[in-house]
mmCIF file of C-alpha atoms and ligand atoms in Angstrom:
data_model
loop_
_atom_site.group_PDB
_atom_site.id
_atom_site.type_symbol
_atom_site.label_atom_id
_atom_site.label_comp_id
_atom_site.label_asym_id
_atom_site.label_seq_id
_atom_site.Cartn_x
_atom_site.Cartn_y
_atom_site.Cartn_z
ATOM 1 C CA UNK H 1 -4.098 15.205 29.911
ATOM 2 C CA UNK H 2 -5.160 18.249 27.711
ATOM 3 C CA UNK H 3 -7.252 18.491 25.328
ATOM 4 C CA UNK H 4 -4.414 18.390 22.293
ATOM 5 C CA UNK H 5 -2.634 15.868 24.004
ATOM 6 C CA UNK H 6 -6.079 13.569 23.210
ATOM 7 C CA UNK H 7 -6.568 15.144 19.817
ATOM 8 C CA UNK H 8 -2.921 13.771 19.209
ATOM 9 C CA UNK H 9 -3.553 10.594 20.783
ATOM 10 C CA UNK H 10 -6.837 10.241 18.198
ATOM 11 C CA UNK H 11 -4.986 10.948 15.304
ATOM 12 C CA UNK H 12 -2.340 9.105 15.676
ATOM 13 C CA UNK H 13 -4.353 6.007 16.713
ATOM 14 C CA UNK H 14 -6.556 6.526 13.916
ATOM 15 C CA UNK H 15 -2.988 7.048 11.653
ATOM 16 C CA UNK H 16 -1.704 3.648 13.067
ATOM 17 C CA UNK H 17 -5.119 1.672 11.905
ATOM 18 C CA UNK H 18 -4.058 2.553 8.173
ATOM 19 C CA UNK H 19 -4.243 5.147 5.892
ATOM 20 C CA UNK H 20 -8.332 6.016 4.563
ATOM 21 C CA UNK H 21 -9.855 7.696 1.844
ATOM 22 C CA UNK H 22 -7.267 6.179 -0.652
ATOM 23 C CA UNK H 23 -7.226 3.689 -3.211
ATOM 24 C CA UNK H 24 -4.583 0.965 -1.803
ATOM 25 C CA UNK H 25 -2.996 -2.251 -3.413
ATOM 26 C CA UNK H 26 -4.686 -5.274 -0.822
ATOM 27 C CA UNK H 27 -3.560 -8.405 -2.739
ATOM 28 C CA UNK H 28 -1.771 -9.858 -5.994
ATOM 29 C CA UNK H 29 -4.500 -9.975 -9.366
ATOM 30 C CA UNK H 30 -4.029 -13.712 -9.127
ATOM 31 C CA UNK H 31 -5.021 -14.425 -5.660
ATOM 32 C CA UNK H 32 -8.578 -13.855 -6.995
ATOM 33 C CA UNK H 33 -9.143 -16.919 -8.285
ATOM 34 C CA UNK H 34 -12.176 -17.458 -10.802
ATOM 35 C CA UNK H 35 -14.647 -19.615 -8.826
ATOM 36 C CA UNK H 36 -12.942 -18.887 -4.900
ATOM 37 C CA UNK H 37 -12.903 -16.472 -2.479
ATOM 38 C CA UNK H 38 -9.524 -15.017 -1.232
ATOM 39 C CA UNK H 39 -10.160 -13.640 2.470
ATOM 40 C CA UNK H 40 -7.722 -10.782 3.578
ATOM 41 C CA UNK H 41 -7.086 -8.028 6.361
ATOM 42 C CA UNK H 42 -6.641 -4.598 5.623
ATOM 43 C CA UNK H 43 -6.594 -1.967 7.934
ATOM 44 C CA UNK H 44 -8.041 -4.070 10.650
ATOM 45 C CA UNK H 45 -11.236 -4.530 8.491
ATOM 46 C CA UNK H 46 -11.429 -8.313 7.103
ATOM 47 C CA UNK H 47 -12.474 -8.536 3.537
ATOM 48 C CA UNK H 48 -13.721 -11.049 1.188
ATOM 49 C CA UNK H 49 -12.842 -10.623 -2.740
ATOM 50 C CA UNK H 50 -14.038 -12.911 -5.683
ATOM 51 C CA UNK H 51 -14.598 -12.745 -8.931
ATOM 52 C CA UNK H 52 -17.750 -12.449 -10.099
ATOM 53 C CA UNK H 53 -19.783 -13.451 -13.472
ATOM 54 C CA UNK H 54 -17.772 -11.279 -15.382
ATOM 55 C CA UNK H 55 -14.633 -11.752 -13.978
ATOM 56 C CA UNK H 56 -15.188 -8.563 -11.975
ATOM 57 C CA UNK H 57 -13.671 -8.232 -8.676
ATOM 58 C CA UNK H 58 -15.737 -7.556 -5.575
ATOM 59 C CA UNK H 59 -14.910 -7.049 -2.475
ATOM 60 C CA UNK H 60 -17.026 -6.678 0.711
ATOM 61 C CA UNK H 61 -16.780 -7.700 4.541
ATOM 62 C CA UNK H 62 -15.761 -11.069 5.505
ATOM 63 C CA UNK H 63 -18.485 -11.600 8.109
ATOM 64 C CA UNK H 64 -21.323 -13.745 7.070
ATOM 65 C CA UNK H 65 -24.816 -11.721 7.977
ATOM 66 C CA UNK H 66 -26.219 -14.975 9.398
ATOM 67 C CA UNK H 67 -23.492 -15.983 12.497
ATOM 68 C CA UNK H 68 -20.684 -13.974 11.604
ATOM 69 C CA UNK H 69 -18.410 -16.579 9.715
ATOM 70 C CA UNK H 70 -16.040 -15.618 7.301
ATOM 71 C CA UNK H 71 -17.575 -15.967 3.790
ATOM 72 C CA UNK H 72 -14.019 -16.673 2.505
ATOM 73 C CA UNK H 73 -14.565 -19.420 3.469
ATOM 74 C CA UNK H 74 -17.428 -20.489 1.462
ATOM 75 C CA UNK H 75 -18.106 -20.680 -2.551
ATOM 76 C CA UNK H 76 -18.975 -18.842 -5.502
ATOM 77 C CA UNK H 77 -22.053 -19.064 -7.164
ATOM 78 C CA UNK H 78 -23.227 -17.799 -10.211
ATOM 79 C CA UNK H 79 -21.264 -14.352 -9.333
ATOM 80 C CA UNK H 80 -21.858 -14.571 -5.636
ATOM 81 C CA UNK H 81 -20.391 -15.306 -2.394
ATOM 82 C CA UNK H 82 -22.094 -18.638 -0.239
ATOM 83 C CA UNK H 83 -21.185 -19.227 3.109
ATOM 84 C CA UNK H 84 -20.497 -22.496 4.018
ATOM 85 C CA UNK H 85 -22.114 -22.845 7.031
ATOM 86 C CA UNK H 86 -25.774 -22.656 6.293
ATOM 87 C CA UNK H 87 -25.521 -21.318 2.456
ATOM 88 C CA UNK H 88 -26.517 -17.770 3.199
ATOM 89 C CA UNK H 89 -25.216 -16.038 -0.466
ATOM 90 C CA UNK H 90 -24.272 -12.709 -0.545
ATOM 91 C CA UNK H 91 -23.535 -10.231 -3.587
ATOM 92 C CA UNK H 92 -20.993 -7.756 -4.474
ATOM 93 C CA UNK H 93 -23.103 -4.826 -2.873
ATOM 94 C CA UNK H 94 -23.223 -6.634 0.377
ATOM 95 C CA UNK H 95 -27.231 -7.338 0.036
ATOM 96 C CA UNK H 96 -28.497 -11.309 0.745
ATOM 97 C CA UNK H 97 -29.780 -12.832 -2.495
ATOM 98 C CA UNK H 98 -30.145 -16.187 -0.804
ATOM 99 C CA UNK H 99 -31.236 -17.583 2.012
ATOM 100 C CA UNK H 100 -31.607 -21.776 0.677
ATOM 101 C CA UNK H 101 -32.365 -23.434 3.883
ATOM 102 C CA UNK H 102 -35.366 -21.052 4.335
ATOM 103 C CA UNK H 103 -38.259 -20.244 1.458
ATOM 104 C CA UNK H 104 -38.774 -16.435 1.723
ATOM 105 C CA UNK H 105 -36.982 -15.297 4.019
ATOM 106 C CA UNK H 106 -37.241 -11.797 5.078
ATOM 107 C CA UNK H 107 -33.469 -11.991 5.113
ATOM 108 C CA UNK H 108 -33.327 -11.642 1.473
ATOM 109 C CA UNK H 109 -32.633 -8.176 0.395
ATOM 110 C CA UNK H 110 -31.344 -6.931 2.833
ATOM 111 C CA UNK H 111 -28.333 -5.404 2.607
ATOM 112 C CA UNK H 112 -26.437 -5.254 6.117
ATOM 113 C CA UNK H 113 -22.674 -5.691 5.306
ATOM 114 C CA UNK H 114 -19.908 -2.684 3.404
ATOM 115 C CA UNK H 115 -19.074 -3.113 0.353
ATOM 116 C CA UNK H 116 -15.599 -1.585 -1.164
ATOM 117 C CA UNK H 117 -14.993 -0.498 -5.083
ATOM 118 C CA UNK H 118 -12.548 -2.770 -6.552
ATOM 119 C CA UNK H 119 -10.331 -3.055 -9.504
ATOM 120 C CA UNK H 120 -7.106 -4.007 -11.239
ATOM 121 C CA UNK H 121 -3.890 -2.565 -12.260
ATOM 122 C CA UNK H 122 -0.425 -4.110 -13.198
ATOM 123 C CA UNK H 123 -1.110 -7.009 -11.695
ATOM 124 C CA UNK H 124 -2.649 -6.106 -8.425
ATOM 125 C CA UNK H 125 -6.348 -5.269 -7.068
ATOM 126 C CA UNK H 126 -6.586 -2.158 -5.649
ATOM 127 C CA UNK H 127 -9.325 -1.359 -3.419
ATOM 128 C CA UNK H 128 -10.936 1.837 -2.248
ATOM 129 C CA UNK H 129 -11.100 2.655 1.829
ATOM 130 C CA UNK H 130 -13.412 5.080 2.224
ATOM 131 C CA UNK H 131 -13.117 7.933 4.618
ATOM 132 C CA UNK H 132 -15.567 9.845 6.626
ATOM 133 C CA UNK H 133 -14.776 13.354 4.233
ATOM 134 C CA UNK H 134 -14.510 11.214 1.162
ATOM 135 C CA UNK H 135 -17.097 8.266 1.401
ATOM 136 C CA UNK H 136 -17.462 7.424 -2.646
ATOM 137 C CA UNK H 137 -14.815 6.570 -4.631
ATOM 138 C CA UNK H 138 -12.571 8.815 -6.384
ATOM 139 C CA UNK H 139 -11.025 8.286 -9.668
ATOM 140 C CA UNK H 140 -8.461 5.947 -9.810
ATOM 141 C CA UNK H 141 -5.372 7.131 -10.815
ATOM 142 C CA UNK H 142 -2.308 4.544 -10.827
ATOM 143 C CA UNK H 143 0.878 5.820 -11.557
ATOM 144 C CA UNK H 144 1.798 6.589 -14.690
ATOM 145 C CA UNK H 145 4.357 3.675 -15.147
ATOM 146 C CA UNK H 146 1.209 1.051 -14.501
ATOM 147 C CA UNK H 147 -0.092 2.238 -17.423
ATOM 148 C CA UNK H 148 2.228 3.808 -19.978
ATOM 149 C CA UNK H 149 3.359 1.390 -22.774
ATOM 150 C CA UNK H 150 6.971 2.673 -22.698
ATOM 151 C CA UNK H 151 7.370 0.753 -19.220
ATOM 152 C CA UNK H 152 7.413 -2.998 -18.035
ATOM 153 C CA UNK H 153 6.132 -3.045 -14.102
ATOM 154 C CA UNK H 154 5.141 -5.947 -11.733
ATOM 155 C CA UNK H 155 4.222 -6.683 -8.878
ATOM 156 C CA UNK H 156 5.928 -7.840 -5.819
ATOM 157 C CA UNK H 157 4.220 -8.332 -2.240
ATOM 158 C CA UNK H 158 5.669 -9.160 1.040
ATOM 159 C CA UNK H 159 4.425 -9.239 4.395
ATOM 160 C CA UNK H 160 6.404 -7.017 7.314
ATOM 161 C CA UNK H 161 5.818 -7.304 10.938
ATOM 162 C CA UNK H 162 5.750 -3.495 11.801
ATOM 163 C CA UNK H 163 3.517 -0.341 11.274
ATOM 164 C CA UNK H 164 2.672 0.565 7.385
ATOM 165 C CA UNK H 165 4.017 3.693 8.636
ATOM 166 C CA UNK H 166 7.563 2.831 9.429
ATOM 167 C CA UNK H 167 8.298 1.597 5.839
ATOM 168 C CA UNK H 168 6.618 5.519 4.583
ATOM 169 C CA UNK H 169 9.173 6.684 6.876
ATOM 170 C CA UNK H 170 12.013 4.626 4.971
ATOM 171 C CA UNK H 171 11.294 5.390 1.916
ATOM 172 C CA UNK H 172 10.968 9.156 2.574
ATOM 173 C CA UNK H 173 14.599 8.517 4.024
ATOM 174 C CA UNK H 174 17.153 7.928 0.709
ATOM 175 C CA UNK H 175 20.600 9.004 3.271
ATOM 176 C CA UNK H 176 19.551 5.201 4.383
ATOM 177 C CA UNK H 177 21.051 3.425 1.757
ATOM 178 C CA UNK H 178 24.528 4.374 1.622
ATOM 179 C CA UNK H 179 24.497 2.634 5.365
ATOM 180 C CA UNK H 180 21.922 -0.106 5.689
ATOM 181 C CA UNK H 181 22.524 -1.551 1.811
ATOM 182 C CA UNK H 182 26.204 -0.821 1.528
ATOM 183 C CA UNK H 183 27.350 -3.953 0.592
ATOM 184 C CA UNK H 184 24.521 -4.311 -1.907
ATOM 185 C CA UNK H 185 25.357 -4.976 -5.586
ATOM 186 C CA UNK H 186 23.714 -1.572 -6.674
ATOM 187 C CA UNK H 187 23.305 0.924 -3.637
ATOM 188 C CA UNK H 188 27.571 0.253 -2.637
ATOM 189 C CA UNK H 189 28.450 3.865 -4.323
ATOM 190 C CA UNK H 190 28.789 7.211 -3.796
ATOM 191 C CA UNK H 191 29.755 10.022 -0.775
ATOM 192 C CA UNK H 192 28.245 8.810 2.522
ATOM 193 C CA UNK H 193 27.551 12.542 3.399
ATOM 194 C CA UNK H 194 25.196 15.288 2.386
ATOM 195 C CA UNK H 195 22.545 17.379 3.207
ATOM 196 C CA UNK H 196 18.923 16.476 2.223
ATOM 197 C CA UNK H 197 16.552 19.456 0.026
ATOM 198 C CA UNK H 198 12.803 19.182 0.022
ATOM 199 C CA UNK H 199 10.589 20.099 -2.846
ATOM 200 C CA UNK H 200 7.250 20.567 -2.982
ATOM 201 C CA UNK H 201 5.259 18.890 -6.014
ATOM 202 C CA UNK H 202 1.451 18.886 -6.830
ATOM 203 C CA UNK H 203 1.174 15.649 -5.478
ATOM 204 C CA UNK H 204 3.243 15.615 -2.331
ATOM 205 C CA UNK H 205 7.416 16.140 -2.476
ATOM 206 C CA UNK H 206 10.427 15.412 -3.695
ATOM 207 C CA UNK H 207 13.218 14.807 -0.989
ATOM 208 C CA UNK H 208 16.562 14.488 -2.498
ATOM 209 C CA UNK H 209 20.169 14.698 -1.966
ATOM 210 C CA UNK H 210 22.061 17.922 -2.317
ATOM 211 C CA UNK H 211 25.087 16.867 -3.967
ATOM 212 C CA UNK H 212 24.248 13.268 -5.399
ATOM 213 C CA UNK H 213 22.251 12.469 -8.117
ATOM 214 C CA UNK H 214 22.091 9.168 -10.449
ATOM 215 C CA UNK H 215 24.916 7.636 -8.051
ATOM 216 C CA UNK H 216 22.825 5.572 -5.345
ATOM 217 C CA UNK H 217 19.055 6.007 -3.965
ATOM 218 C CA UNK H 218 19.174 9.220 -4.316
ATOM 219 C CA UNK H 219 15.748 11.078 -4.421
ATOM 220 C CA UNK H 220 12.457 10.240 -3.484
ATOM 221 C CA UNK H 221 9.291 11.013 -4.861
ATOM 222 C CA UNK H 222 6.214 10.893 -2.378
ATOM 223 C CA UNK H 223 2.586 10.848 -3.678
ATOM 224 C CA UNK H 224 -0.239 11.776 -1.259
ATOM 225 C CA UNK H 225 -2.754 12.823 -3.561
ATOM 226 C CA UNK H 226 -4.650 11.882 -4.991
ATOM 227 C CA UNK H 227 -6.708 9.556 -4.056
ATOM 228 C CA UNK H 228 -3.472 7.503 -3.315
ATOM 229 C CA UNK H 229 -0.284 7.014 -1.353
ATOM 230 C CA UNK H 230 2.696 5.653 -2.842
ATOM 231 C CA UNK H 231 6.618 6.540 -3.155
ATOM 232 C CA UNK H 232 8.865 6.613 -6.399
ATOM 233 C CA UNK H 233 12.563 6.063 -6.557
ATOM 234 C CA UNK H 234 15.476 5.060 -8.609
ATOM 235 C CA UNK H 235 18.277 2.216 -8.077
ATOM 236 C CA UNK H 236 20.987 2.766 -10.798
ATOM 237 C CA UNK H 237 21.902 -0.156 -12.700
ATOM 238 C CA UNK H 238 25.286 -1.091 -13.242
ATOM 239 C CA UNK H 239 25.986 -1.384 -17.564
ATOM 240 C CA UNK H 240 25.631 -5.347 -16.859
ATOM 241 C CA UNK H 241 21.372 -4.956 -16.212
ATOM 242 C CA UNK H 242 21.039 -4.166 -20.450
ATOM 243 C CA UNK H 243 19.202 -1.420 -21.530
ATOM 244 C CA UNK H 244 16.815 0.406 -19.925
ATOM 245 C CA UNK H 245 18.131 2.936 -17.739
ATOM 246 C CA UNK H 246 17.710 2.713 -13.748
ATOM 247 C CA UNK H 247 15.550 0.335 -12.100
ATOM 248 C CA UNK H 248 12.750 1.988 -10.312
ATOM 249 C CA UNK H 249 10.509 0.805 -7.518
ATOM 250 C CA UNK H 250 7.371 2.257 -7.420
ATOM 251 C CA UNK H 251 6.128 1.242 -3.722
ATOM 252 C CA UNK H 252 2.706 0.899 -1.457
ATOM 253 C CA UNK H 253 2.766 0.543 2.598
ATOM 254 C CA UNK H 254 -0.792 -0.930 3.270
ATOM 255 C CA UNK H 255 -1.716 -1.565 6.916
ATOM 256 C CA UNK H 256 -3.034 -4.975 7.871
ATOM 257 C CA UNK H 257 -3.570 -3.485 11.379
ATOM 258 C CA UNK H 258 -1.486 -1.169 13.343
ATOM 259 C CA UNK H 259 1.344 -3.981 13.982
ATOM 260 C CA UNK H 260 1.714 -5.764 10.581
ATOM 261 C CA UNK H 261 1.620 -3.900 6.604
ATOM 262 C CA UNK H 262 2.086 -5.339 3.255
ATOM 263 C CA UNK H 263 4.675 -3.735 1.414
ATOM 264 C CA UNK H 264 3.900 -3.593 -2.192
ATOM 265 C CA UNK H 265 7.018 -3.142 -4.326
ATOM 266 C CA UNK H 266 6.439 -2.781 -8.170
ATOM 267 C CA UNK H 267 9.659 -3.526 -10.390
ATOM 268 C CA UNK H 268 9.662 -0.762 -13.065
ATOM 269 C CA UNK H 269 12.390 -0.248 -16.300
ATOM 270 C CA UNK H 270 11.870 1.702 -18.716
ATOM 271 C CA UNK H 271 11.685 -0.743 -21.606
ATOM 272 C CA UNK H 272 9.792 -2.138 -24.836
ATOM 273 C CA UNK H 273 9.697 -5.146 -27.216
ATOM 274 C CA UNK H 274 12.574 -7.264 -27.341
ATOM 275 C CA UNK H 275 14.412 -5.207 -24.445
ATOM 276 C CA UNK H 276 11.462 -5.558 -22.116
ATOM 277 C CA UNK H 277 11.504 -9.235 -22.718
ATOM 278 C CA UNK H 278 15.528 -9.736 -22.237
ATOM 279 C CA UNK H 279 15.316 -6.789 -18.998
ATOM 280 C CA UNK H 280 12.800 -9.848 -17.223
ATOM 281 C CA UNK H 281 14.915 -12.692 -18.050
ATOM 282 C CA UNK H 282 18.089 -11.017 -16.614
ATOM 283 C CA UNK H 283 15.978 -9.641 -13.572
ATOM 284 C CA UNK H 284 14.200 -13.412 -12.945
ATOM 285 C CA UNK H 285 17.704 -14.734 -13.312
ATOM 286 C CA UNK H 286 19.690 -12.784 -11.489
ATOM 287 C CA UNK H 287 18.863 -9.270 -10.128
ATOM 288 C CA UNK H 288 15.782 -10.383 -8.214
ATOM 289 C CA UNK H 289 17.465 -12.470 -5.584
ATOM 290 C CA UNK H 290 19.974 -9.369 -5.177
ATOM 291 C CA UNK H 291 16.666 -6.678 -4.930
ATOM 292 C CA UNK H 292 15.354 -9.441 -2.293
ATOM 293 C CA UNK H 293 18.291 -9.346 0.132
ATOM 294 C CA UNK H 294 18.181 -5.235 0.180
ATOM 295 C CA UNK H 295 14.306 -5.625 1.123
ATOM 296 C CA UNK H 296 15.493 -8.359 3.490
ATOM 297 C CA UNK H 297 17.619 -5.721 5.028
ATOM 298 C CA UNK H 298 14.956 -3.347 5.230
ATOM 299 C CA UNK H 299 12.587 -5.550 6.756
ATOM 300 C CA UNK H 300 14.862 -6.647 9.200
ATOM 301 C CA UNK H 301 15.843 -2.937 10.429
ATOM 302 C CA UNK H 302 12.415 -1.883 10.132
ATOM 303 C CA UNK H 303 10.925 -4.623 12.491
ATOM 304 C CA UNK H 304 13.289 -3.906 14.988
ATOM 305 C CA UNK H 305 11.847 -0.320 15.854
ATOM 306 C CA UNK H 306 9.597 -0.265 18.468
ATOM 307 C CA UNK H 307 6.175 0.468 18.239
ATOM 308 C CA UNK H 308 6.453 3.931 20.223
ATOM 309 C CA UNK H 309 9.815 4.356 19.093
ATOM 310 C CA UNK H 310 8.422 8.159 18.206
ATOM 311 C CA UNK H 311 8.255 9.477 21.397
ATOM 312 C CA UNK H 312 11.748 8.924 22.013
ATOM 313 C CA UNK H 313 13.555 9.627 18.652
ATOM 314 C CA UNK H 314 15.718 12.234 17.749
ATOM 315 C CA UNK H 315 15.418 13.886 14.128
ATOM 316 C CA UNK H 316 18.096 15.305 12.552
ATOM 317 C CA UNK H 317 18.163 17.449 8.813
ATOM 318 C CA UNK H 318 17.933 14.382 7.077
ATOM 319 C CA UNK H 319 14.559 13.443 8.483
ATOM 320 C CA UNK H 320 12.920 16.749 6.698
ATOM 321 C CA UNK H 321 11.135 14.012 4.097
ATOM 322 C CA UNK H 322 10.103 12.036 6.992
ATOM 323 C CA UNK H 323 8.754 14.858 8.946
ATOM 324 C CA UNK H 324 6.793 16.671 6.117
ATOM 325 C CA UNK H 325 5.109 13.131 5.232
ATOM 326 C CA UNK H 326 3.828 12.543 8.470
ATOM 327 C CA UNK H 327 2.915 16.318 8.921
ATOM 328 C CA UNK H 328 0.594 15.166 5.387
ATOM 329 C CA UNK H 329 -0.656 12.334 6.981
ATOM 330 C CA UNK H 330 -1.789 14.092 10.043
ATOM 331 C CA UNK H 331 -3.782 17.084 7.786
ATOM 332 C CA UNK H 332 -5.422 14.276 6.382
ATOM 333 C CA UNK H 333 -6.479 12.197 9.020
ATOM 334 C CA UNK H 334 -7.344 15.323 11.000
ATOM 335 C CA UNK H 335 -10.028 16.073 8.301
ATOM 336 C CA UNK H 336 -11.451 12.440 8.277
ATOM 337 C CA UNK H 337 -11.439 12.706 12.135
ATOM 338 C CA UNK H 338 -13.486 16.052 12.249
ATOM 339 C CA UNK H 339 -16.069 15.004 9.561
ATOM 340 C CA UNK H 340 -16.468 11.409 11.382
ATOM 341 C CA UNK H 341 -17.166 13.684 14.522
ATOM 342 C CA UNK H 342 -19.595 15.556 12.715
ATOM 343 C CA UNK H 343 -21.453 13.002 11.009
ATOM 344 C CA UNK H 344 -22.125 11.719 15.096
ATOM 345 C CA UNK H 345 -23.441 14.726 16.360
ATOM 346 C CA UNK H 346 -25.631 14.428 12.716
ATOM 347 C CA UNK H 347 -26.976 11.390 14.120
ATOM 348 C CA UNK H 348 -27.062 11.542 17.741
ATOM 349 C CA UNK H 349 -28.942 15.426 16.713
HETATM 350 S S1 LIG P 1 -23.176 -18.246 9.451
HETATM 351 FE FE1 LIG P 1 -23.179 -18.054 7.340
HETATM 352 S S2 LIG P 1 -24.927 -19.077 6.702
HETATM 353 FE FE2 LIG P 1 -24.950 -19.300 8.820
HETATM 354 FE FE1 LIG P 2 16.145 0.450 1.997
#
């Protein structure tokens, strides 16, 4: 084996972990219960998140410091994690505060487990996975639609049985739904033919169709900076969805490990006041059902790839948004993998 085959082999097991050194959507806001901790998996690291005194969420390893068990299992108290084996309490920084079964024990203060910046937004609690180049936190900043008051968005989660990085792939791929979602309600329109055209934007690329625009899922707009990961894309509505314009999906691949990814889907329409109210009535009573058999489609399709399907396939032109994302993904990890490697020899100096 040479020496780039291994560097390839590194990065792309280090790719198939989950993406680092970006903010990612782990869970749904109300999965954090006041008073209960919600245990999760992301990117093969198991993580505890509660809310604390102030309703803050914190997140930090699931691994009790005493024997290892998971501290999602245990309580709050008074802001705190408690396991519920032996009572061992834990705080938001990952330090022991308690230690009740023992009177001064040298446990306390201590402060052996990671801790991860946490927060909310539309919905959802984001959480920061730091990176060997980018240990701290950097700002968070959600898309625009999460925030802006001209737009309704929540929150959708579902749980795929395949890589985090498949679903990039798909959604870096529009040409897909004049095949896969044909018979769909919305995506059923438009020339089954064209060329695809890349463009570069400050935060990653647009990949589009050449000669189709407003028809189907036509363009694609991939975020890779900063600090965050994340695709854009329209669905036209037919006249019957009310006002609003076209439905967009704002949308998060987050690895649980390298087998298994949440995908976060955010429902998005560009509407206020009374619209905005009417635009989630008609999507709880009727759209939503038809946006769940399209995912349904693309879960299906996207869990029967093989793991290693890569080293067999066979790209054609219409892959150029799929190529030029992973070609992103690799820069990146290749800089988290050369300062990890540095920060060794650091140590081992
Ligand atoms: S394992 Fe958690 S307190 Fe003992
Ligand atoms: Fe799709």
């Amino acid at each position: 084996m040479t020496a780039n085959q291994t560097g390839r082999d590194a990065v792309e097991s280090y790719l198939n972990q989950g993406l680092r050194g970006v903010w990612a959507p782990i869970c749904k806001s109300v999965q954090v219960k006041a008073g209960a901790p919600f245990g999760t998996k992301i990117a093969g690291e198991n993580l505890v998140l509660w809310r604390d005194a102030d309703g803050k969420v914190r997140c930090v390893e699931d691994f009790c410091p005493h024997r290892g068990a998971k501290l999602s299992l245990g309580e709050v108290q008074n802001g705190n994690v408690a396991c519920r084996y032996h009572g061992v309490t834990v705080n938001g920084e990952g330090t022991i505060v308690r230690v009740p079964a023992m009177p001064e024990c040298a446990l306390e203060g201590r402060r052996p487990l990671k801790s991860f910046e946490a927060t909310e937004c539309a919905g959802a609690v984001f959480v920061y996975l730091p990176s060997a180049d980018q240990p701290e936190a950097p700002e968070f900043r959600p898309p625009e639609e999460f925030v802006s008051d001209e737009w309704q968005a929540f929150a959708c989660m579902t749980h795929w049985d395949c890589s985090y990085r498949v679903s990039l792939d798909n959604a870096a791929d529009p040409m897909h739904a004049s095949y896969l979602h044909a018979d769909s309600f919305t995506l059923a329109y438009g020339s089954k033919q064209d060329t695809m055209r890349l463009e570069r934007t400050d935060t990653g690329f647009t990949i589009e169709r050449v000669n189709q625009r407003g028809v189907n899922f036509d363009w694609t707009d991939v975020v890779v900076d900063p600090g965050m990961v994340y695709f854009r894309l329209d669905i036209p509505y037919p006249d019957g969805a009310g006002p609003g314009g076209p439905f967009r999906i704002i949308g998060f691949a987050v690895a649980i490990d390298e087998n298994t990814h949440y995908s976060f889907f955010w429902r998005c329409r560009k509407v206020q006041g009374l619209a905005a109210e009417s635009w989630r009535f008609l999507y709880r009573a009727f759209l939503e059902d038809r946006h769940w058999h399209v995912l349904e489609q693309d879960r299906v399709m996207l869990e029967s790839i093989p793991a290693d399907a890569r080293k067999r396939e066979m790209l054609y032109q219409h892959d150029i948004g799929v190529s030029r994302l992973r070609q992103m993904m690799v820069r990146k990890a290749k800089e988290h993998l050369k300062a990890e490697a540095a920060q060794l020899e650091q140590q081992s100096a």
